[in-house]
Coordinates of C-alpha atoms in Angstrom, one line a residue:
X1 CA -143.4 -71.9 -80.1
X2 CA -141.5 -70.0 -77.1
X3 CA -142.4 -71.8 -74.7
X4 CA -141.1 -75.0 -76.4
X5 CA -137.7 -72.9 -77.2
X6 CA -137.7 -72.1 -73.4
X7 CA -138.0 -75.7 -72.1
X8 CA -135.4 -76.7 -74.4
X9 CA -132.7 -74.4 -73.5
X10 CA -133.3 -75.3 -69.9
X11 CA -133.4 -78.7 -70.9
X12 CA -130.4 -78.3 -72.7
X13 CA -128.3 -76.5 -69.6
X14 CA -129.7 -79.1 -67.0
X15 CA -128.4 -82.4 -69.1
X16 CA -124.9 -79.9 -69.5
X17 CA -124.5 -79.8 -65.8
X18 CA -125.5 -83.5 -65.3
X19 CA -122.9 -84.7 -68.1
X20 CA -120.3 -81.7 -67.0
X21 CA -118.1 -84.8 -65.0
X22 CA -119.3 -87.4 -66.1
X23 CA -116.4 -89.4 -64.6
X24 CA -116.3 -87.4 -62.0
X25 CA -119.5 -87.4 -59.1
X26 CA -118.6 -86.9 -55.6
X27 CA -117.4 -83.7 -54.7
X28 CA -116.0 -82.7 -51.4
X29 CA -114.2 -79.4 -50.2
X30 CA -111.5 -80.3 -47.6
X31 CA -110.6 -77.3 -45.9
X32 CA -113.5 -75.2 -44.6
X33 CA -112.3 -71.6 -46.1
X34 CA -113.1 -73.8 -49.2
X35 CA -109.8 -73.5 -51.2
X36 CA -109.1 -77.0 -51.8
X37 CA -111.8 -78.6 -54.1
X38 CA -111.3 -82.4 -53.8
X39 CA -114.1 -83.7 -57.3
X40 CA -113.8 -88.2 -57.7
X41 CA -115.8 -91.3 -59.1
X42 CA -113.7 -94.6 -59.2
X43 CA -114.4 -98.0 -61.1
X44 CA -114.7 -100.9 -58.9
X45 CA -114.2 -103.7 -62.9
X46 CA -111.1 -102.0 -63.8
X47 CA -109.6 -100.9 -60.0
X48 CA -109.6 -97.9 -61.6
X49 CA -110.0 -94.0 -59.1
X50 CA -109.7 -90.8 -60.6
X51 CA -109.1 -87.4 -58.9
X52 CA -109.6 -84.1 -59.5
X53 CA -107.2 -81.7 -57.6
X54 CA -108.1 -77.2 -56.8
X55 CA -106.1 -75.7 -54.5
X56 CA -106.4 -71.4 -54.7
X57 CA -103.1 -71.0 -55.0
X58 CA -100.3 -70.7 -58.2
X59 CA -97.5 -72.8 -56.5
X60 CA -96.9 -76.7 -55.3
X61 CA -100.2 -79.0 -54.5
X62 CA -99.7 -81.8 -53.3
X63 CA -102.4 -84.1 -51.9
X64 CA -102.5 -87.9 -49.7
X65 CA -103.1 -90.6 -47.0
X66 CA -102.7 -90.7 -44.1
X67 CA -102.8 -94.4 -41.8
X68 CA -103.6 -91.4 -38.7
X69 CA -103.8 -87.8 -40.6
X70 CA -100.5 -86.7 -39.8
X71 CA -96.9 -87.0 -42.6
X72 CA -95.4 -89.9 -41.5
X73 CA -96.5 -93.1 -43.4
X74 CA -98.9 -90.8 -45.8
X75 CA -98.3 -92.0 -49.2
X76 CA -98.9 -88.9 -51.3
X77 CA -98.5 -86.1 -54.7
X78 CA -96.6 -83.3 -55.1
X79 CA -97.5 -81.3 -58.3
X80 CA -97.2 -78.5 -59.7
X81 CA -96.4 -75.9 -63.3
X82 CA -93.9 -74.4 -63.3
X83 CA -92.1 -71.7 -65.1
X84 CA -90.4 -74.5 -66.7
X85 CA -93.7 -76.0 -67.4
X86 CA -95.6 -78.9 -65.0
X87 CA -94.1 -81.2 -63.0
X88 CA -96.3 -84.6 -60.7
X89 CA -94.5 -88.0 -58.6
X90 CA -95.5 -89.9 -57.0
X91 CA -93.6 -89.5 -53.2
X92 CA -93.8 -91.1 -49.4
X93 CA -93.2 -88.9 -45.8
X94 CA -90.4 -91.1 -43.4
X95 CA -90.0 -88.3 -41.3
X96 CA -91.4 -84.7 -40.8
X97 CA -89.3 -83.7 -44.0
X98 CA -89.0 -83.7 -47.6
X99 CA -91.4 -86.4 -48.9
X100 CA -89.4 -89.6 -50.8
X101 CA -90.3 -90.2 -54.2
X102 CA -91.1 -93.4 -54.6
X103 CA -88.9 -96.0 -57.4
X104 CA -92.3 -96.8 -58.8
X105 CA -94.5 -94.2 -59.7
X106 CA -98.0 -95.8 -59.4
X107 CA -100.2 -91.8 -60.2
X108 CA -100.6 -92.0 -63.7
X109 CA -101.5 -88.3 -64.8
X110 CA -103.7 -86.6 -66.6
X111 CA -103.5 -83.3 -66.9
X112 CA -102.0 -80.1 -65.2
X113 CA -103.2 -76.5 -65.5
X114 CA -102.2 -73.7 -63.6
X115 CA -104.0 -70.4 -63.7
X116 CA -106.3 -67.2 -62.5
X117 CA -104.7 -68.5 -59.3
X118 CA -106.3 -72.0 -59.3
X119 CA -104.2 -75.1 -59.8
X120 CA -106.3 -77.7 -61.0
X121 CA -104.6 -81.6 -61.2
X122 CA -106.8 -84.6 -62.5
X123 CA -104.2 -88.1 -61.7
X124 CA -105.6 -91.9 -61.8
X125 CA -104.1 -94.6 -60.0
X126 CA -105.0 -98.0 -59.4
X127 CA -107.3 -99.0 -55.7
X128 CA -105.7 -101.3 -54.5
X129 CA -101.5 -101.9 -55.2
X130 CA -98.6 -103.7 -54.5
X131 CA -96.3 -100.9 -53.9
X132 CA -95.0 -101.1 -50.6
X133 CA -95.4 -97.4 -50.4
X134 CA -99.1 -96.8 -51.0
X135 CA -101.5 -97.1 -49.5
X136 CA -105.1 -99.0 -50.3
X137 CA -107.9 -98.0 -51.7
X138 CA -110.8 -100.3 -49.5
X139 CA -114.8 -99.9 -48.5
X140 CA -113.8 -97.8 -44.8
X141 CA -113.1 -94.9 -44.6
X142 CA -109.5 -93.3 -45.3
X143 CA -107.4 -89.5 -44.2
X144 CA -106.7 -87.0 -46.5
X145 CA -104.7 -85.1 -46.6
X146 CA -103.8 -82.0 -48.2
X147 CA -101.0 -79.6 -47.9
X148 CA -99.9 -76.7 -51.0
X149 CA -97.5 -74.2 -51.1
X150 CA -97.8 -70.5 -52.7
X151 CA -94.4 -70.9 -55.0
X152 CA -93.4 -73.5 -57.2
X153 CA -90.7 -73.8 -54.3
X154 CA -90.8 -77.4 -52.6
X155 CA -91.1 -76.7 -49.0
X156 CA -92.4 -76.6 -45.2
X157 CA -96.3 -75.1 -46.0
X158 CA -96.1 -74.1 -42.9
X159 CA -100.5 -73.6 -41.5
X160 CA -101.2 -74.5 -45.8
X161 CA -102.0 -78.0 -45.3
X162 CA -105.3 -80.0 -43.9
X163 CA -106.8 -84.0 -43.3
X164 CA -110.5 -84.5 -43.8
X165 CA -111.7 -88.2 -43.6
X166 CA -113.5 -89.8 -46.1
X167 CA -115.3 -93.0 -46.7
X168 CA -113.7 -92.7 -51.4
X169 CA -115.7 -96.2 -52.7
X170 CA -119.2 -95.6 -50.0
X171 CA -119.3 -91.4 -50.1
X172 CA -122.8 -90.2 -49.8
X173 CA -123.0 -86.6 -51.4
X174 CA -124.0 -83.7 -49.6
X175 CA -127.6 -82.2 -49.8
X176 CA -128.4 -78.7 -50.3
X177 CA -132.4 -78.3 -48.8
X178 CA -134.8 -74.9 -49.6
X179 CA -136.1 -73.0 -46.8
X180 CA -133.3 -73.7 -44.2
X181 CA -132.0 -71.1 -41.7
X182 CA -130.0 -71.9 -38.5
X183 CA -129.3 -71.5 -35.0
X184 CA -127.5 -72.1 -32.1
X185 CA -126.0 -74.6 -28.9
X186 CA -123.1 -72.6 -27.1
X187 CA -121.5 -72.6 -23.7
X188 CA -122.7 -68.4 -22.8
X189 CA -118.8 -67.5 -21.4
X190 CA -117.3 -69.5 -19.9
X191 CA -114.3 -69.3 -17.7
X192 CA -112.5 -72.6 -17.6
X193 CA -110.9 -73.8 -14.3
X194 CA -107.0 -74.6 -14.1
X195 CA -108.1 -78.6 -14.6
X196 CA -105.9 -80.8 -16.9
X197 CA -110.3 -82.4 -17.6
X198 CA -113.1 -80.5 -16.9
X199 CA -116.8 -81.6 -17.7
X200 CA -119.2 -79.0 -18.4
X201 CA -123.3 -78.8 -19.0
X202 CA -125.7 -76.5 -19.9
X203 CA -129.2 -77.5 -19.4
X204 CA -131.8 -75.3 -21.9
X205 CA -134.7 -75.0 -23.8
X206 CA -133.9 -75.4 -27.8
X207 CA -135.7 -72.2 -30.1
X208 CA -138.8 -73.2 -29.7
X209 CA -140.8 -74.0 -34.0
X210 CA -145.1 -73.8 -35.0
X211 CA -144.2 -76.9 -36.6
X212 CA -141.5 -80.0 -36.9
X213 CA -138.2 -78.8 -38.5
X214 CA -136.0 -81.7 -40.0
X215 CA -131.6 -80.5 -39.4
X216 CA -129.7 -82.1 -42.0
X217 CA -126.0 -80.2 -41.2
X218 CA -124.3 -79.6 -37.8
X219 CA -121.1 -77.4 -37.4
X220 CA -119.1 -76.5 -34.8
X221 CA -118.5 -73.3 -33.9
X222 CA -115.5 -74.0 -31.6
X223 CA -113.3 -70.9 -29.9
X224 CA -111.2 -72.5 -27.9
X225 CA -109.4 -75.3 -30.6
X226 CA -106.2 -76.2 -28.8
X227 CA -108.4 -77.5 -25.6
X228 CA -112.2 -78.4 -26.7
X229 CA -111.6 -82.1 -26.8
X230 CA -115.3 -82.7 -27.8
X231 CA -118.4 -82.4 -27.0
X232 CA -121.7 -83.9 -27.4
X233 CA -125.6 -82.9 -27.2
X234 CA -128.5 -84.4 -24.9
X235 CA -131.5 -84.6 -25.3
X236 CA -132.8 -85.0 -21.4
X237 CA -135.9 -87.1 -20.8
X238 CA -139.5 -85.4 -19.4
X239 CA -138.1 -85.2 -15.9
X240 CA -135.7 -82.4 -16.8
X241 CA -138.1 -79.1 -16.4
X242 CA -135.6 -76.5 -15.5
X243 CA -132.3 -74.9 -16.8
X244 CA -128.8 -75.5 -14.9
X245 CA -125.2 -75.7 -15.5
X246 CA -122.5 -76.7 -13.4
X247 CA -119.5 -79.1 -13.7
X248 CA -120.5 -82.5 -15.6
X249 CA -120.8 -85.8 -13.8
X250 CA -121.1 -84.6 -9.8
X251 CA -125.7 -83.2 -9.9
X252 CA -128.3 -84.5 -11.5
X253 CA -127.9 -83.7 -15.7
X254 CA -126.9 -87.7 -15.6
X255 CA -130.6 -88.0 -16.2
X256 CA -129.4 -86.8 -20.3
X257 CA -128.1 -89.6 -21.9
X258 CA -130.2 -89.3 -25.1
X259 CA -127.1 -88.5 -27.8
X260 CA -128.3 -86.2 -30.9
X261 CA -124.9 -84.6 -32.0
X262 CA -121.6 -85.0 -31.1
X263 CA -118.1 -83.1 -31.9
X264 CA -114.1 -84.4 -32.0
X265 CA -111.8 -83.0 -32.3
X266 CA -109.8 -82.8 -35.5
X267 CA -113.7 -83.3 -36.8
X268 CA -115.4 -80.7 -39.1
X269 CA -119.3 -80.2 -40.5
X270 CA -121.5 -83.2 -40.3
X271 CA -124.6 -84.3 -43.2
X272 CA -127.5 -85.9 -42.8
X273 CA -128.6 -88.4 -45.8
X274 CA -131.8 -87.0 -47.9
X275 CA -133.6 -88.9 -47.2
X276 CA -133.2 -88.2 -42.8
X277 CA -133.9 -85.5 -40.4
X278 CA -133.5 -84.9 -37.1
X279 CA -137.1 -83.7 -36.1
X280 CA -136.6 -80.1 -33.8
X281 CA -140.5 -78.5 -32.8
X282 CA -144.0 -79.8 -32.6
X283 CA -143.8 -82.2 -29.5
X284 CA -139.6 -81.9 -29.8
X285 CA -139.2 -78.8 -28.3
X286 CA -141.1 -79.5 -25.0
X287 CA -137.4 -81.9 -24.8
X288 CA -134.8 -79.7 -22.8
X289 CA -131.2 -80.5 -23.5
X290 CA -127.9 -80.7 -22.1
X291 CA -124.5 -79.4 -23.2
X292 CA -121.8 -81.4 -22.4
X293 CA -118.8 -80.0 -23.7
X294 CA -114.8 -82.3 -22.6
X295 CA -112.0 -79.9 -22.2
X296 CA -108.8 -81.5 -22.1
X297 CA -106.3 -78.3 -20.7
X298 CA -102.7 -80.2 -19.8
X299 CA -101.2 -77.1 -18.9
X300 CA -104.0 -76.5 -16.9
X301 CA -104.1 -72.9 -17.9
X302 CA -106.0 -69.5 -16.6
X303 CA -108.4 -67.6 -17.4
X304 CA -109.5 -69.2 -20.5
X305 CA -112.6 -68.5 -21.8
X306 CA -114.8 -70.8 -23.5
X307 CA -118.5 -70.5 -26.0
X308 CA -118.5 -73.4 -27.4
X309 CA -121.4 -75.5 -29.5
X310 CA -122.6 -76.7 -32.1
X311 CA -124.9 -75.4 -35.0
X312 CA -128.5 -76.9 -36.3
X313 CA -129.3 -75.8 -40.1
X314 CA -132.8 -77.0 -40.3
X315 CA -135.3 -77.3 -43.4
X316 CA -139.0 -76.4 -43.3
X317 CA -139.2 -79.8 -45.7
X318 CA -139.7 -82.6 -43.9
X319 CA -137.4 -85.3 -45.0
X320 CA -138.7 -89.2 -45.4
X321 CA -137.9 -90.0 -41.9
X322 CA -136.7 -88.8 -38.5
X323 CA -133.2 -89.7 -37.5
X324 CA -131.5 -90.6 -34.5
X325 CA -128.2 -91.2 -31.8
X326 CA -128.3 -94.5 -30.3
X327 CA -124.8 -95.0 -28.0
X328 CA -123.0 -98.1 -28.3
X329 CA -120.1 -99.8 -26.6
X330 CA -118.9 -100.1 -23.1
X331 CA -120.3 -99.1 -20.5
X332 CA -118.9 -95.9 -19.1
X333 CA -118.0 -97.0 -15.7
X334 CA -115.1 -98.1 -14.0
X335 CA -116.0 -101.4 -13.5
X336 CA -113.4 -102.9 -16.2
X337 CA -109.2 -101.9 -15.5
X338 CA -106.8 -101.9 -18.6
X339 CA -103.5 -102.8 -17.6
X340 CA -100.2 -100.7 -17.4
X341 CA -97.7 -102.1 -19.6
X342 CA -99.5 -103.0 -22.7
X343 CA -99.1 -103.8 -26.2
X344 CA -102.6 -104.6 -27.0
X345 CA -105.2 -104.7 -25.0
X346 CA -108.2 -105.9 -26.2
X347 CA -111.6 -103.9 -25.0
X348 CA -115.4 -105.4 -25.8
X349 CA -119.2 -103.7 -26.1
X350 CA -122.6 -105.5 -26.3
X351 CA -125.9 -104.2 -28.0
X352 CA -128.0 -106.8 -28.4
X353 CA -130.6 -105.7 -30.3
X354 CA -133.5 -108.2 -29.4
X355 CA -133.5 -106.2 -25.8
X356 CA -135.1 -103.2 -27.4
X357 CA -138.6 -104.3 -27.3
X358 CA -138.0 -105.0 -23.5
X359 CA -138.2 -101.1 -23.8
X360 CA -140.4 -99.9 -26.7
X361 CA -143.5 -101.0 -27.5
X362 CA -143.3 -100.2 -30.9
X363 CA -139.5 -101.4 -31.7
X364 CA -138.2 -101.4 -35.8
X365 CA -135.0 -102.4 -37.8
X366 CA -132.2 -100.1 -37.8
X367 CA -131.3 -98.4 -40.8
X368 CA -127.3 -97.3 -39.4
X369 CA -125.6 -94.7 -41.6
X370 CA -123.3 -93.1 -39.6
X371 CA -121.2 -93.5 -36.7
X372 CA -118.8 -91.7 -34.2
X373 CA -116.3 -93.1 -32.8
X374 CA -114.3 -92.4 -29.5
X375 CA -112.5 -93.7 -26.9
X376 CA -109.0 -91.4 -25.4
X377 CA -105.9 -91.3 -25.9
X378 CA -104.9 -95.1 -25.0
X379 CA -106.6 -95.8 -28.0
X380 CA -105.5 -97.3 -30.8
X381 CA -109.1 -98.9 -33.5
X382 CA -112.2 -99.5 -32.8
X383 CA -114.0 -101.8 -34.8
X384 CA -118.3 -102.2 -34.3
X385 CA -118.9 -106.4 -35.9
X386 CA -122.3 -106.6 -37.0
X387 CA -123.6 -109.9 -36.0
X388 CA -126.8 -112.5 -36.9
X389 CA -128.4 -115.3 -36.7
X390 CA -124.6 -115.3 -34.3
X391 CA -122.6 -115.5 -37.2
X392 CA -120.6 -111.9 -38.4
X393 CA -122.5 -111.0 -41.1
X394 CA -119.7 -107.6 -41.7
X395 CA -118.0 -104.7 -39.9
X396 CA -121.0 -102.2 -39.3
X397 CA -117.6 -99.5 -39.1
X398 CA -113.8 -99.0 -37.7
X399 CA -110.8 -96.8 -37.5
X400 CA -107.7 -98.7 -37.8
X401 CA -105.2 -96.1 -37.1
X402 CA -107.7 -94.6 -34.8
X403 CA -105.6 -91.4 -33.2
X404 CA -107.3 -89.0 -30.7
X405 CA -106.3 -85.9 -31.9
X406 CA -108.0 -86.8 -35.3
X407 CA -112.6 -87.7 -34.4
X408 CA -115.0 -86.8 -36.8
X409 CA -118.7 -89.0 -37.3
X410 CA -118.3 -91.0 -40.6
X411 CA -120.4 -91.5 -43.5
X412 CA -120.5 -95.2 -44.1
X413 CA -121.3 -94.3 -47.9
X414 CA -124.4 -96.3 -47.7
X415 CA -127.0 -96.9 -45.1
X416 CA -126.8 -100.5 -43.4
X417 CA -129.8 -102.3 -41.9
X418 CA -129.6 -103.6 -38.1
X419 CA -132.8 -105.6 -37.7
X420 CA -134.1 -106.2 -34.5
X421 CA -132.5 -109.3 -33.2
X422 CA -129.1 -108.3 -34.3
X423 CA -126.1 -108.5 -32.1
X424 CA -123.6 -105.7 -32.6
X425 CA -120.0 -106.6 -30.9
X426 CA -117.7 -102.7 -30.1
X427 CA -114.1 -103.4 -29.6
X428 CA -111.6 -101.4 -28.2
X429 CA -107.4 -101.4 -28.7
X430 CA -105.4 -100.3 -26.5
X431 CA -102.3 -99.5 -25.5
X432 CA -100.4 -98.4 -22.2
X433 CA -96.4 -99.4 -22.8
X434 CA -96.1 -96.1 -21.4
X435 CA -98.4 -96.6 -17.8
X436 CA -97.0 -97.5 -15.4
X437 CA -100.8 -98.1 -13.2
X438 CA -103.7 -99.1 -14.5
X439 CA -106.6 -97.1 -16.9
X440 CA -110.2 -97.7 -16.0
X441 CA -113.6 -96.9 -17.6
X442 CA -114.3 -93.3 -16.7
X443 CA -114.5 -89.5 -18.3
X444 CA -111.2 -88.4 -17.8
X445 CA -108.6 -87.9 -20.7
X446 CA -106.3 -90.3 -18.5
X447 CA -108.9 -92.6 -17.9
X448 CA -110.6 -95.0 -20.9
X449 CA -114.1 -95.3 -23.2
X450 CA -115.2 -97.6 -26.2
X451 CA -118.6 -96.1 -27.4
X452 CA -119.5 -96.2 -31.0
X453 CA -122.9 -93.9 -31.5
X454 CA -124.6 -94.7 -34.9
X455 CA -126.8 -92.8 -36.8
X456 CA -129.8 -94.6 -37.6
X457 CA -133.5 -93.6 -39.5
X458 CA -136.5 -94.2 -38.1
X459 CA -135.8 -93.1 -34.7
X460 CA -137.5 -95.1 -31.9
X461 CA -137.6 -93.4 -28.1
X462 CA -133.7 -95.3 -27.9
X463 CA -130.9 -94.1 -25.9
X464 CA -127.9 -96.7 -24.4
X465 CA -127.0 -100.0 -25.6
X466 CA -124.5 -101.0 -24.4
X467 CA -122.3 -103.8 -22.1
X468 CA -119.7 -103.2 -19.0
X469 CA -118.2 -107.0 -17.5
X470 CA -120.3 -108.9 -14.9
X471 CA -118.6 -107.3 -12.1
X472 CA -119.5 -110.3 -9.6
X473 CA -118.3 -113.4 -11.9
X474 CA -115.3 -111.2 -12.7
X475 CA -113.9 -111.3 -8.9
X476 CA -114.7 -114.8 -8.3
X477 CA -113.1 -115.9 -11.8
X478 CA -109.9 -113.3 -10.0
X479 CA -110.2 -114.7 -7.1
X480 CA -112.0 -112.5 -5.0
X481 CA -113.7 -112.1 -2.3
X482 CA -115.2 -108.8 -3.2
X483 CA -114.6 -105.5 -4.3
X484 CA -111.9 -104.1 -1.9
X485 CA -109.9 -106.7 -3.1
X486 CA -110.6 -107.0 -6.1
X487 CA -109.3 -104.2 -6.1
X488 CA -105.9 -104.0 -4.1
X489 CA -105.2 -107.3 -6.2
X490 CA -105.8 -105.3 -9.4
X491 CA -103.4 -103.0 -8.1
X492 CA -100.0 -104.9 -6.9
X493 CA -100.7 -107.6 -9.2
X494 CA -97.7 -108.0 -11.1
X495 CA -98.9 -106.9 -15.3
X496 CA -96.6 -108.8 -18.1
X497 CA -97.5 -110.2 -21.8
X498 CA -98.4 -113.5 -19.5
X499 CA -101.4 -111.9 -17.2
X500 CA -102.2 -108.6 -19.2
X501 CA -103.2 -112.1 -21.5
X502 CA -104.8 -114.3 -19.3
X503 CA -107.2 -110.9 -18.0
X504 CA -108.0 -110.5 -21.7
X505 CA -109.1 -113.2 -22.4
X506 CA -111.4 -113.6 -18.9
X507 CA -112.5 -110.0 -20.0
X508 CA -113.7 -111.4 -22.8
X509 CA -114.7 -115.0 -22.0
X510 CA -117.0 -114.4 -18.7
X511 CA -120.4 -113.2 -18.3
X512 CA -122.2 -109.2 -19.7
X513 CA -124.4 -106.8 -18.2
X514 CA -126.5 -105.7 -21.6
X515 CA -128.3 -103.7 -21.0
X516 CA -131.0 -101.5 -23.3
X517 CA -132.4 -98.1 -22.8
X518 CA -135.5 -95.7 -23.4
X519 CA -135.9 -91.7 -23.7
X520 CA -137.1 -91.7 -20.3
X521 CA -133.6 -94.3 -18.7
X522 CA -136.1 -97.2 -18.3
X523 CA -134.2 -99.5 -18.2
X524 CA -133.4 -104.1 -19.1
X525 CA -131.3 -105.9 -17.9
X526 CA -130.1 -108.8 -19.8
X527 CA -127.0 -111.2 -20.0
X528 CA -125.4 -112.2 -23.6
X529 CA -121.6 -113.3 -24.1
X530 CA -118.7 -112.0 -26.3
X531 CA -119.1 -113.1 -30.4
X532 CA -115.0 -113.9 -32.6
X533 CA -115.1 -111.3 -34.0
X534 CA -112.3 -112.0 -37.7
X535 CA -110.3 -110.1 -38.8
X536 CA -110.7 -107.2 -41.3
X537 CA -110.1 -108.6 -44.6
X538 CA -107.3 -106.7 -46.3
X539 CA -107.5 -105.4 -49.4
X540 CA -106.7 -107.3 -53.0
X541 CA -102.9 -106.5 -54.3
X542 CA -102.9 -105.5 -58.6
X543 CA -99.6 -105.9 -60.0
X544 CA -98.4 -103.0 -63.0
X545 CA -98.6 -99.5 -63.1
X546 CA -101.9 -97.1 -63.4
X547 CA -101.5 -96.3 -66.8
X548 CA -104.4 -97.0 -68.2
X549 CA -106.1 -94.0 -69.2
X550 CA -110.1 -94.4 -68.3
X551 CA -112.5 -94.6 -70.8
X552 CA -113.7 -90.8 -72.4
X553 CA -117.5 -91.0 -72.8
X554 CA -118.7 -91.9 -76.3
X555 CA -121.1 -90.1 -78.6
X556 CA -123.9 -91.3 -79.9

């Protein structure tokens, strides 16, 4: 009888926990100090989304959506509990000043309380809105912003603000793993040179384990946030057998090109889905790894010492699949250039998965769950189109408001299957209106890249699937007989709207050198053509104010 009572009590506790927030199943801390907590849920049939924001303050709180992670152009709400009671307004920002109150208040306040030093604000809105001052919430990731004050006087928030990118409508919840521990891979008191752009590479072994483990969470450890722009951890092929450390791209470190983990400025921790983990230990421990850190030091400040890197949380409770990272996009080589004075210039990188069986004996379909999109200063948009049988079937990932200062690996919210034979097209949009010379593909901050790092399972011995415009065809199309003539032609050319458009159309029309490389750097080459990428459809507009309350669950 005692046992039965105990079971009933445990079931009751579990049921209470499960029913705690039936309308708010998703949850994320927006800040690294866990002072700003967001819960949310949505109903696509009703077209509404519900938020509950809890902030550790007794002052005002603000929350909203931003095109690029900043204030200008943001759609937000500000609320709190003051001496005269609660206040709550729908606002938008047009400058770095007090956000303006919307003429049409499309957010509905459901509750607003303050106690024990916490302010809790629950509200809802339409997923889409006809109000020009409200940003639509789509199936793509969106940049959330928050800020708060210490009093109810709404004024400058100082450092009490932040941004985080989430896919609200396709969210993948975090999972706590048992038997968890961690190890760090970092630089070791690295003296940074007084250079604007510097890449440093450190080749080392990871900690050894008797049995295989799964890495399920990766956190950045950044000691110089103002100069560390991004970092990548690569797994080296078996031919790399000794530790070393030097400036990247000047020695033999170019052998290590299979990405394992990455972090970009503005990003935070990254967690893998419950079904997959990055393998470490067992046979994997025999490999060396290369930590590559990109330092962006515009002021060329000397005397900086850096210990940045990554922290890897792992568990002995193995997950269903081993995960990996595939680098796709435009090969980082100086075989293409972006002209100056361009308002919106496009480049393309093609991954043809039909080439994968040529370098692997037992290839499989890819289950893609996250992506890290990457360009440099001129990048404005990155889109990854998914093609099957010559037809576009989806966008694997997209960022329509790319910002060099806000880069983060994003969950796609649901796993997308890339079948062998599918093509992935990485399209990047650049703006070089403020530049007077060509921008070349390359590693420097002032060079450009167009990459998409795809996290997938089950892992294959695969590192790169990318392309480059055929240099021979490109020179021929532009009337050059040799590389020297082509370089001279490109540098002396008068770049205007007409010549920029002609060059862009040439790059898209000519054949591409498509490359697939395995973990041992075995390479397969073929040619392919760039398919047409559709525009991302705009979200439907929902008329009227979001005034209906979400219905509460009915009783038995």
